[in-house]
Amino acid sequence: MKVKKNMDKQKFLNLLKTKVLIMDGATGTQLQKKKYLDDVEIPEELNIKFPERISEIYSSYVNAGSDIILANTFGANPIRLKHYNLLEKASEIIGEGINLARKAAAGKDIIVAGDISSLGEYIEPLGTLSFDEAYEAFAFQAAMIAKYNADIIIIETMPEIKELKAAVLAAKDNFSGAVVAQMTFSQDGMTVTGSDILSFVTMAESLGADAIGLNCSVGAKDLAAMAKILRENTALPISFKPNAGMPTLINRETVFPGTIEEFIESSLEAYSCGINMFGGCCGTNPDYIKALSKELKDKKPVCVNVKKKFFLSSRNKAYDINSIKRPVIIGERINPTGRKKFQEELSAGIFSLVKDEARSQAAAGANLLDVNMGVPNTDEVKLLTEAVNKIQEIVSVPLCIDSSDPKALEQAVKNCAGKPLINSVNGEKSKLETIMPIAKRYGCGLIALTTDENGIPKTTRKRLEIAVKILEAADRYGIKRENIIFDYLVLSASATPEQISETLNAVKESKKLYPECKILFGVSNVSFGLPSRQTINSTFLKMALEAGLDFAIINPHEDWNISDPIAKNLLDNKDPGAKKYMEAFSSYKKPAPKAEQETLPAGKRLYFAVLNGNKESVPTIVSKIIETDENPFNAVNDNVLEALNLVGDKFAAKEYFLPQIIMSAEAAQTAFAIVKNTLKKDIASLTDKVIMATVKGDVHDIGKNIVCAVLESYGFEVIDMGIDVDAQDIVDKAQEIKPIAIGLSALMTTTMPEMEKVVKIRNTAHIQPKIIIGGAAVTKKYADEIGADAYAKDAVETAKYVKSLQKKPLQGACTRQTKKAPFL
């Protein structure tokens, strides 16, 4: 068969402007319903082992009216293929998946999409997979899809935003056609790791996705509400692929409770908001697509005007900078310059001060945090990347990555789970050629200093000329001008007071000439060499805001309400030699900083360290407890568990998400390990154990992993047996280690009967552990039917149930023996 050349990207985007496109429905659930998966390890193997089965599914959706068919390449990434000894057949599997779709669409104007989904392993720091490893896995798959000339790539069912970043970058690097990026959200509009819909919009749009969308997880009505939020915040084309409701098991048969009528009603609602592409996910068969095609095929998209916004984001939240009251505050305190203790900690690989500064500045009102790790004789690439990873898991504000080392900048922004600022570039040719490509590739905002090889210009005109040079470079590299933030460079009022007016005039002129670009100052530069620096800083900030300043890099803990006439007189260059200012403030002495809160007992400091996930500070605190407390084990145990109980409550209330759970668990593990080693106690033998497993035939483990993390945060020893675990193996393990409970997870209704097998084997073996079950399709009714001891709808309910089984206080190290999940 002659291989068709893939569709030109612009042709696809033009189609979306002129008519609504209909995608296909659920391939996976159709294969399950027809029992076509019984003879293969994974669905993608059907492409080469039973191609007629895949062709039948493709044809059913073509005949139902689909304009886009997703090739059966969903999980054909090297991590998953290697697990099933299919990696050597990757080219054949992906190639046939695409070629079979071409054959099914022969004679019709059908778009064939290469399908990419999650790897099933979290990227650092949530998991063990590095960003580069994730990128390479996606690049492998995208390159294969390109090789066989799919028309577009659709990335779908992505549960984690940093993984989406790796997938989009890999797709765009290895495929010339359009890339559609879709994520999956729970009913509350959040991912399992705490990202919201606007964080997704910001990330996908900044990376250059050609269209974005939502699929899976929830039914059509809930997804329509989320699609409306997407449409209000982006002008990109949007795709809409809901489930036919959440599956349930009725009389041992998988049932999707949604109806075609509900599906069409919600799709029409989404259409009225301006959605361009429609299809179906789990449970939507060809009848759904036929009805969808009848209602929407070839209709002209609804035109919607989207208000212009400028988003910056973290993992958890996106901020429209245009809507924030001026100035947008960038906290300056995560910087070791001139701070001996800070430098010593970083040189030792300790990040306690980094995390403390991040929390305190965010609490004090910083909208962003500047992160600088410039410590002499250290590996700045490693320090900056690690600092970024730690900070973005404890605060929700976006980051401003500050370094003069391009390698450190690139590695840090690559690991940002959001859209950060880069601090900074300037008008030097070498800087423009080095930093601009990084900002473009990773979708960053960019602080641009109006200086060049000749230094800082003395006049407004010269600074604006450098601004023009920077904007021309941005245009060449394809960076939108709204992503450029100019710094017209504040100089000290003590040395060059005449320059203050030049700087402020540059701000005013810039606002007229380049209104799309924002303006930033490092405010404290103005007071260098003067007493009562905050008096000058605050007075100058007010003058800068009047001129049009947008961003201010400042210490958010300082008093910014000062407006002093003597300071303003100096700033207006009306006080030669700063004589009047010095007369007024020469005797000023800055108040001594408050002493550290050493008044708190060591046990309470341990409580806060665990609550905040501050693992680095735990060894010093626990050593103090061992040295001074009469019963150090109880002191550690009580404070750790009190903190972990609150962590669990915060998780249930959606104040904490998986990243915070993991960090608190690690802090607790560190504390217990020190006690065990120092006091020679066999802590593990005193710990209640829990077995966790995803049942035979089911390879989804994100939910199970969250339960494991929460159980660990409550202090249990979790034995995670992994995915696809045989019922007999689970019971055998229980007989060996005697846990108080066995937790079973299943996402698919087709694998839920395996839970009943575990219950029956447990009963036959006459062993004691209780069995608790959970998963997307699992219900309390099903738990009662199969004789399970309990059902839990989420991780916190699981932990509360297991706690109720305890016959002794929790006493333990949270160890975990886990078989890595190869995919979702």
PDB file of C-alpha atoms in Angstrom, residues 54-210:
ATOM      1  CA  ILE A  54      -8.985  -3.252  14.645  1.00  0.00           C
ATOM      2  CA  SER A  55     -10.145  -2.697  11.064  1.00  0.00           C
ATOM      3  CA  GLU A  56     -13.677  -3.598  12.119  1.00  0.00           C
ATOM      4  CA  ILE A  57     -13.636  -0.944  14.872  1.00  0.00           C
ATOM      5  CA  TYR A  58     -12.143   1.681  12.568  1.00  0.00           C
ATOM      6  CA  SER A  59     -14.758   0.977   9.879  1.00  0.00           C
ATOM      7  CA  SER A  60     -17.618   1.196  12.347  1.00  0.00           C
ATOM      8  CA  TYR A  61     -16.617   4.752  13.232  1.00  0.00           C
ATOM      9  CA  VAL A  62     -15.955   5.733   9.612  1.00  0.00           C
ATOM     10  CA  ASN A  63     -19.461   4.531   8.729  1.00  0.00           C
ATOM     11  CA  ALA A  64     -20.866   6.432  11.731  1.00  0.00           C
ATOM     12  CA  GLY A  65     -19.598   9.683  10.260  1.00  0.00           C
ATOM     13  CA  SER A  66     -16.208  10.313  11.884  1.00  0.00           C
ATOM     14  CA  ASP A  67     -13.931  12.850  10.204  1.00  0.00           C
ATOM     15  CA  ILE A  68     -10.991  11.826  12.426  1.00  0.00           C
ATOM     16  CA  ILE A  69      -9.959   8.267  13.300  1.00  0.00           C
ATOM     17  CA  LEU A  70      -7.467   7.776  16.128  1.00  0.00           C
ATOM     18  CA  ALA A  71      -5.016   5.014  15.246  1.00  0.00           C
ATOM     19  CA  ASN A  72      -4.568   2.215  17.757  1.00  0.00           C
ATOM     20  CA  THR A  73      -1.264   3.615  19.103  1.00  0.00           C
ATOM     21  CA  PHE A  74      -2.558   4.937  22.453  1.00  0.00           C
ATOM     22  CA  GLY A  75      -0.044   3.098  24.641  1.00  0.00           C
ATOM     23  CA  ALA A  76       2.595   2.182  22.059  1.00  0.00           C
ATOM     24  CA  ASN A  77       5.386   3.918  23.910  1.00  0.00           C
ATOM     25  CA  PRO A  78       8.716   2.189  24.605  1.00  0.00           C
ATOM     26  CA  ILE A  79       8.180   1.887  28.370  1.00  0.00           C
ATOM     27  CA  ARG A  80       4.961  -0.034  27.933  1.00  0.00           C
ATOM     28  CA  LEU A  81       6.071  -2.039  24.887  1.00  0.00           C
ATOM     29  CA  LYS A  82       9.266  -3.107  26.639  1.00  0.00           C
ATOM     30  CA  HIS A  83       7.278  -4.376  29.623  1.00  0.00           C
ATOM     31  CA  TYR A  84       5.398  -6.746  27.303  1.00  0.00           C
ATOM     32  CA  ASN A  85       8.463  -7.728  25.245  1.00  0.00           C
ATOM     33  CA  LEU A  86       7.069  -5.895  22.220  1.00  0.00           C
ATOM     34  CA  LEU A  87       9.607  -3.104  21.849  1.00  0.00           C
ATOM     35  CA  GLU A  88      11.296  -4.735  18.848  1.00  0.00           C
ATOM     36  CA  LYS A  89       7.918  -4.702  17.090  1.00  0.00           C
ATOM     37  CA  ALA A  90       7.225  -1.029  17.824  1.00  0.00           C
ATOM     38  CA  SER A  91       7.612   0.115  14.225  1.00  0.00           C
ATOM     39  CA  GLU A  92       5.343  -2.643  12.961  1.00  0.00           C
ATOM     40  CA  ILE A  93       2.714  -2.017  15.655  1.00  0.00           C
ATOM     41  CA  ILE A  94       2.544   1.744  15.091  1.00  0.00           C
ATOM     42  CA  GLY A  95       2.860   1.468  11.318  1.00  0.00           C
ATOM     43  CA  GLU A  96       0.032  -1.057  11.021  1.00  0.00           C
ATOM     44  CA  GLY A  97      -2.136   0.927  13.423  1.00  0.00           C
ATOM     45  CA  ILE A  98      -1.925   3.896  11.063  1.00  0.00           C
ATOM     46  CA  ASN A  99      -2.066   1.902   7.797  1.00  0.00           C
ATOM     47  CA  LEU A 100      -5.172  -0.026   8.885  1.00  0.00           C
ATOM     48  CA  ALA A 101      -6.897   3.277   9.607  1.00  0.00           C
ATOM     49  CA  ARG A 102      -5.947   4.506   6.121  1.00  0.00           C
ATOM     50  CA  LYS A 103      -7.454   1.399   4.566  1.00  0.00           C
ATOM     51  CA  ALA A 104     -10.667   1.757   6.567  1.00  0.00           C
ATOM     52  CA  ALA A 105     -10.929   5.363   5.380  1.00  0.00           C
ATOM     53  CA  ALA A 106     -10.112   4.596   1.739  1.00  0.00           C
ATOM     54  CA  GLY A 107     -12.132   6.738  -0.656  1.00  0.00           C
ATOM     55  CA  LYS A 108     -13.246   9.123   2.078  1.00  0.00           C
ATOM     56  CA  ASP A 109     -11.783  12.395   3.281  1.00  0.00           C
ATOM     57  CA  ILE A 110     -10.772  11.061   6.687  1.00  0.00           C
ATOM     58  CA  ILE A 111      -8.020  12.447   8.958  1.00  0.00           C
ATOM     59  CA  VAL A 112      -5.891   9.742  10.612  1.00  0.00           C
ATOM     60  CA  ALA A 113      -4.471  10.714  14.005  1.00  0.00           C
ATOM     61  CA  GLY A 114      -1.525   9.147  15.757  1.00  0.00           C
ATOM     62  CA  ASP A 115      -2.656   8.597  19.353  1.00  0.00           C
ATOM     63  CA  ILE A 116      -0.323   9.201  22.347  1.00  0.00           C
ATOM     64  CA  SER A 117      -1.169   8.807  26.025  1.00  0.00           C
ATOM     65  CA  SER A 118       0.463   8.671  29.445  1.00  0.00           C
ATOM     66  CA  LEU A 119       3.568   6.623  30.243  1.00  0.00           C
ATOM     67  CA  GLY A 120       2.119   5.585  33.611  1.00  0.00           C
ATOM     68  CA  GLU A 121       5.123   6.757  35.640  1.00  0.00           C
ATOM     69  CA  TYR A 122       5.399  10.119  37.321  1.00  0.00           C
ATOM     70  CA  ILE A 123       8.249  12.479  36.454  1.00  0.00           C
ATOM     71  CA  GLU A 124      10.549  13.693  39.237  1.00  0.00           C
ATOM     72  CA  PRO A 125       9.979  14.770  41.963  1.00  0.00           C
ATOM     73  CA  LEU A 126       6.631  12.917  42.104  1.00  0.00           C
ATOM     74  CA  GLY A 127       8.200   9.784  40.631  1.00  0.00           C
ATOM     75  CA  THR A 128      11.523   8.337  39.567  1.00  0.00           C
ATOM     76  CA  LEU A 129      11.319   9.137  35.856  1.00  0.00           C
ATOM     77  CA  SER A 130      13.445  12.096  34.762  1.00  0.00           C
ATOM     78  CA  PHE A 131      11.962  14.686  32.437  1.00  0.00           C
ATOM     79  CA  ASP A 132      14.474  13.727  29.752  1.00  0.00           C
ATOM     80  CA  GLU A 133      13.531  10.034  30.034  1.00  0.00           C
ATOM     81  CA  ALA A 134       9.861  10.902  29.622  1.00  0.00           C
ATOM     82  CA  TYR A 135      10.660  13.159  26.684  1.00  0.00           C
ATOM     83  CA  GLU A 136      12.681  10.417  24.954  1.00  0.00           C
ATOM     84  CA  ALA A 137       9.858   7.901  25.378  1.00  0.00           C
ATOM     85  CA  PHE A 138       7.349  10.270  23.782  1.00  0.00           C
ATOM     86  CA  ALA A 139       9.859  11.281  21.087  1.00  0.00           C
ATOM     87  CA  PHE A 140      10.266   7.620  20.129  1.00  0.00           C
ATOM     88  CA  GLN A 141       6.512   7.218  19.701  1.00  0.00           C
ATOM     89  CA  ALA A 142       6.029  10.540  17.900  1.00  0.00           C
ATOM     90  CA  ALA A 143       8.870   9.780  15.466  1.00  0.00           C
ATOM     91  CA  MET A 144       7.254   6.443  14.599  1.00  0.00           C
ATOM     92  CA  ILE A 145       3.914   8.165  14.038  1.00  0.00           C
ATOM     93  CA  ALA A 146       5.670  10.657  11.763  1.00  0.00           C
ATOM     94  CA  LYS A 147       7.425   7.841   9.904  1.00  0.00           C
ATOM     95  CA  TYR A 148       4.075   6.327   8.921  1.00  0.00           C
ATOM     96  CA  ASN A 149       2.589   9.703   8.024  1.00  0.00           C
ATOM     97  CA  ALA A 150      -0.349  10.147  10.336  1.00  0.00           C
ATOM     98  CA  ASP A 151      -2.097  13.439   9.568  1.00  0.00           C
ATOM     99  CA  ILE A 152      -2.114  14.815  13.105  1.00  0.00           C
ATOM    100  CA  ILE A 153      -1.108  13.721  16.602  1.00  0.00           C
ATOM    101  CA  ILE A 154      -3.644  13.670  19.407  1.00  0.00           C
ATOM    102  CA  ILE A 155      -2.212  13.504  22.941  1.00  0.00           C
ATOM    103  CA  GLU A 156      -4.976  12.328  25.253  1.00  0.00           C
ATOM    104  CA  THR A 157      -5.943  11.113  28.733  1.00  0.00           C
ATOM    105  CA  MET A 158      -2.991  12.944  30.285  1.00  0.00           C
ATOM    106  CA  PRO A 159      -3.358  13.081  34.091  1.00  0.00           C
ATOM    107  CA  GLU A 160      -0.237  15.100  34.980  1.00  0.00           C
ATOM    108  CA  ILE A 161       0.825  18.466  33.594  1.00  0.00           C
ATOM    109  CA  LYS A 162       4.590  17.919  33.597  1.00  0.00           C
ATOM    110  CA  GLU A 163       4.111  14.728  31.588  1.00  0.00           C
ATOM    111  CA  LEU A 164       1.931  16.674  29.151  1.00  0.00           C
ATOM    112  CA  LYS A 165       4.816  19.137  28.745  1.00  0.00           C
ATOM    113  CA  ALA A 166       7.229  16.340  27.816  1.00  0.00           C
ATOM    114  CA  ALA A 167       4.697  14.849  25.375  1.00  0.00           C
ATOM    115  CA  VAL A 168       3.934  18.136  23.589  1.00  0.00           C
ATOM    116  CA  LEU A 169       7.625  19.022  23.237  1.00  0.00           C
ATOM    117  CA  ALA A 170       8.438  15.561  21.897  1.00  0.00           C
ATOM    118  CA  ALA A 171       5.529  15.617  19.452  1.00  0.00           C
ATOM    119  CA  LYS A 172       6.407  19.047  18.079  1.00  0.00           C
ATOM    120  CA  ASP A 173      10.087  18.133  17.758  1.00  0.00           C
ATOM    121  CA  ASN A 174       9.425  14.927  15.829  1.00  0.00           C
ATOM    122  CA  PHE A 175       6.237  15.567  13.858  1.00  0.00           C
ATOM    123  CA  SER A 176       5.491  18.317  11.331  1.00  0.00           C
ATOM    124  CA  GLY A 177       1.691  18.104  11.458  1.00  0.00           C
ATOM    125  CA  ALA A 178      -0.746  19.585  13.966  1.00  0.00           C
ATOM    126  CA  VAL A 179      -0.548  18.509  17.621  1.00  0.00           C
ATOM    127  CA  VAL A 180      -3.718  18.356  19.735  1.00  0.00           C
ATOM    128  CA  ALA A 181      -3.128  18.226  23.517  1.00  0.00           C
ATOM    129  CA  GLN A 182      -5.856  16.822  25.772  1.00  0.00           C
ATOM    130  CA  MET A 183      -5.937  16.334  29.542  1.00  0.00           C
ATOM    131  CA  THR A 184      -8.241  14.440  31.822  1.00  0.00           C
ATOM    132  CA  PHE A 185      -9.819  15.998  34.920  1.00  0.00           C
ATOM    133  CA  SER A 186     -11.982  14.727  37.751  1.00  0.00           C
ATOM    134  CA  GLN A 187     -15.450  16.125  38.421  1.00  0.00           C
ATOM    135  CA  ASP A 188     -14.044  19.035  40.454  1.00  0.00           C
ATOM    136  CA  GLY A 189     -11.937  20.229  37.524  1.00  0.00           C
ATOM    137  CA  MET A 190      -8.631  19.091  39.046  1.00  0.00           C
ATOM    138  CA  THR A 191      -6.084  16.440  38.116  1.00  0.00           C
ATOM    139  CA  VAL A 192      -4.853  13.930  40.700  1.00  0.00           C
ATOM    140  CA  THR A 193      -1.756  16.064  41.253  1.00  0.00           C
ATOM    141  CA  GLY A 194      -3.708  19.274  41.773  1.00  0.00           C
ATOM    142  CA  SER A 195      -3.518  21.031  38.398  1.00  0.00           C
ATOM    143  CA  ASP A 196      -6.574  23.029  37.380  1.00  0.00           C
ATOM    144  CA  ILE A 197      -7.960  23.699  33.928  1.00  0.00           C
ATOM    145  CA  LEU A 198      -6.324  27.127  33.566  1.00  0.00           C
ATOM    146  CA  SER A 199      -2.913  25.618  34.372  1.00  0.00           C
ATOM    147  CA  PHE A 200      -3.514  23.214  31.491  1.00  0.00           C
ATOM    148  CA  VAL A 201      -4.550  26.033  29.139  1.00  0.00           C
ATOM    149  CA  THR A 202      -1.466  28.054  30.043  1.00  0.00           C
ATOM    150  CA  MET A 203       0.969  25.164  29.666  1.00  0.00           C
ATOM    151  CA  ALA A 204      -0.416  23.767  26.401  1.00  0.00           C
ATOM    152  CA  GLU A 205      -0.803  27.151  24.739  1.00  0.00           C
ATOM    153  CA  SER A 206       2.662  28.370  25.783  1.00  0.00           C
ATOM    154  CA  LEU A 207       4.293  25.231  24.351  1.00  0.00           C
ATOM    155  CA  GLY A 208       2.644  25.786  20.974  1.00  0.00           C
ATOM    156  CA  ALA A 209      -0.053  23.105  20.921  1.00  0.00           C
ATOM    157  CA  ASP A 210      -2.197  23.645  17.827  1.00  0.00           C
TER     158      ASP A 210
END
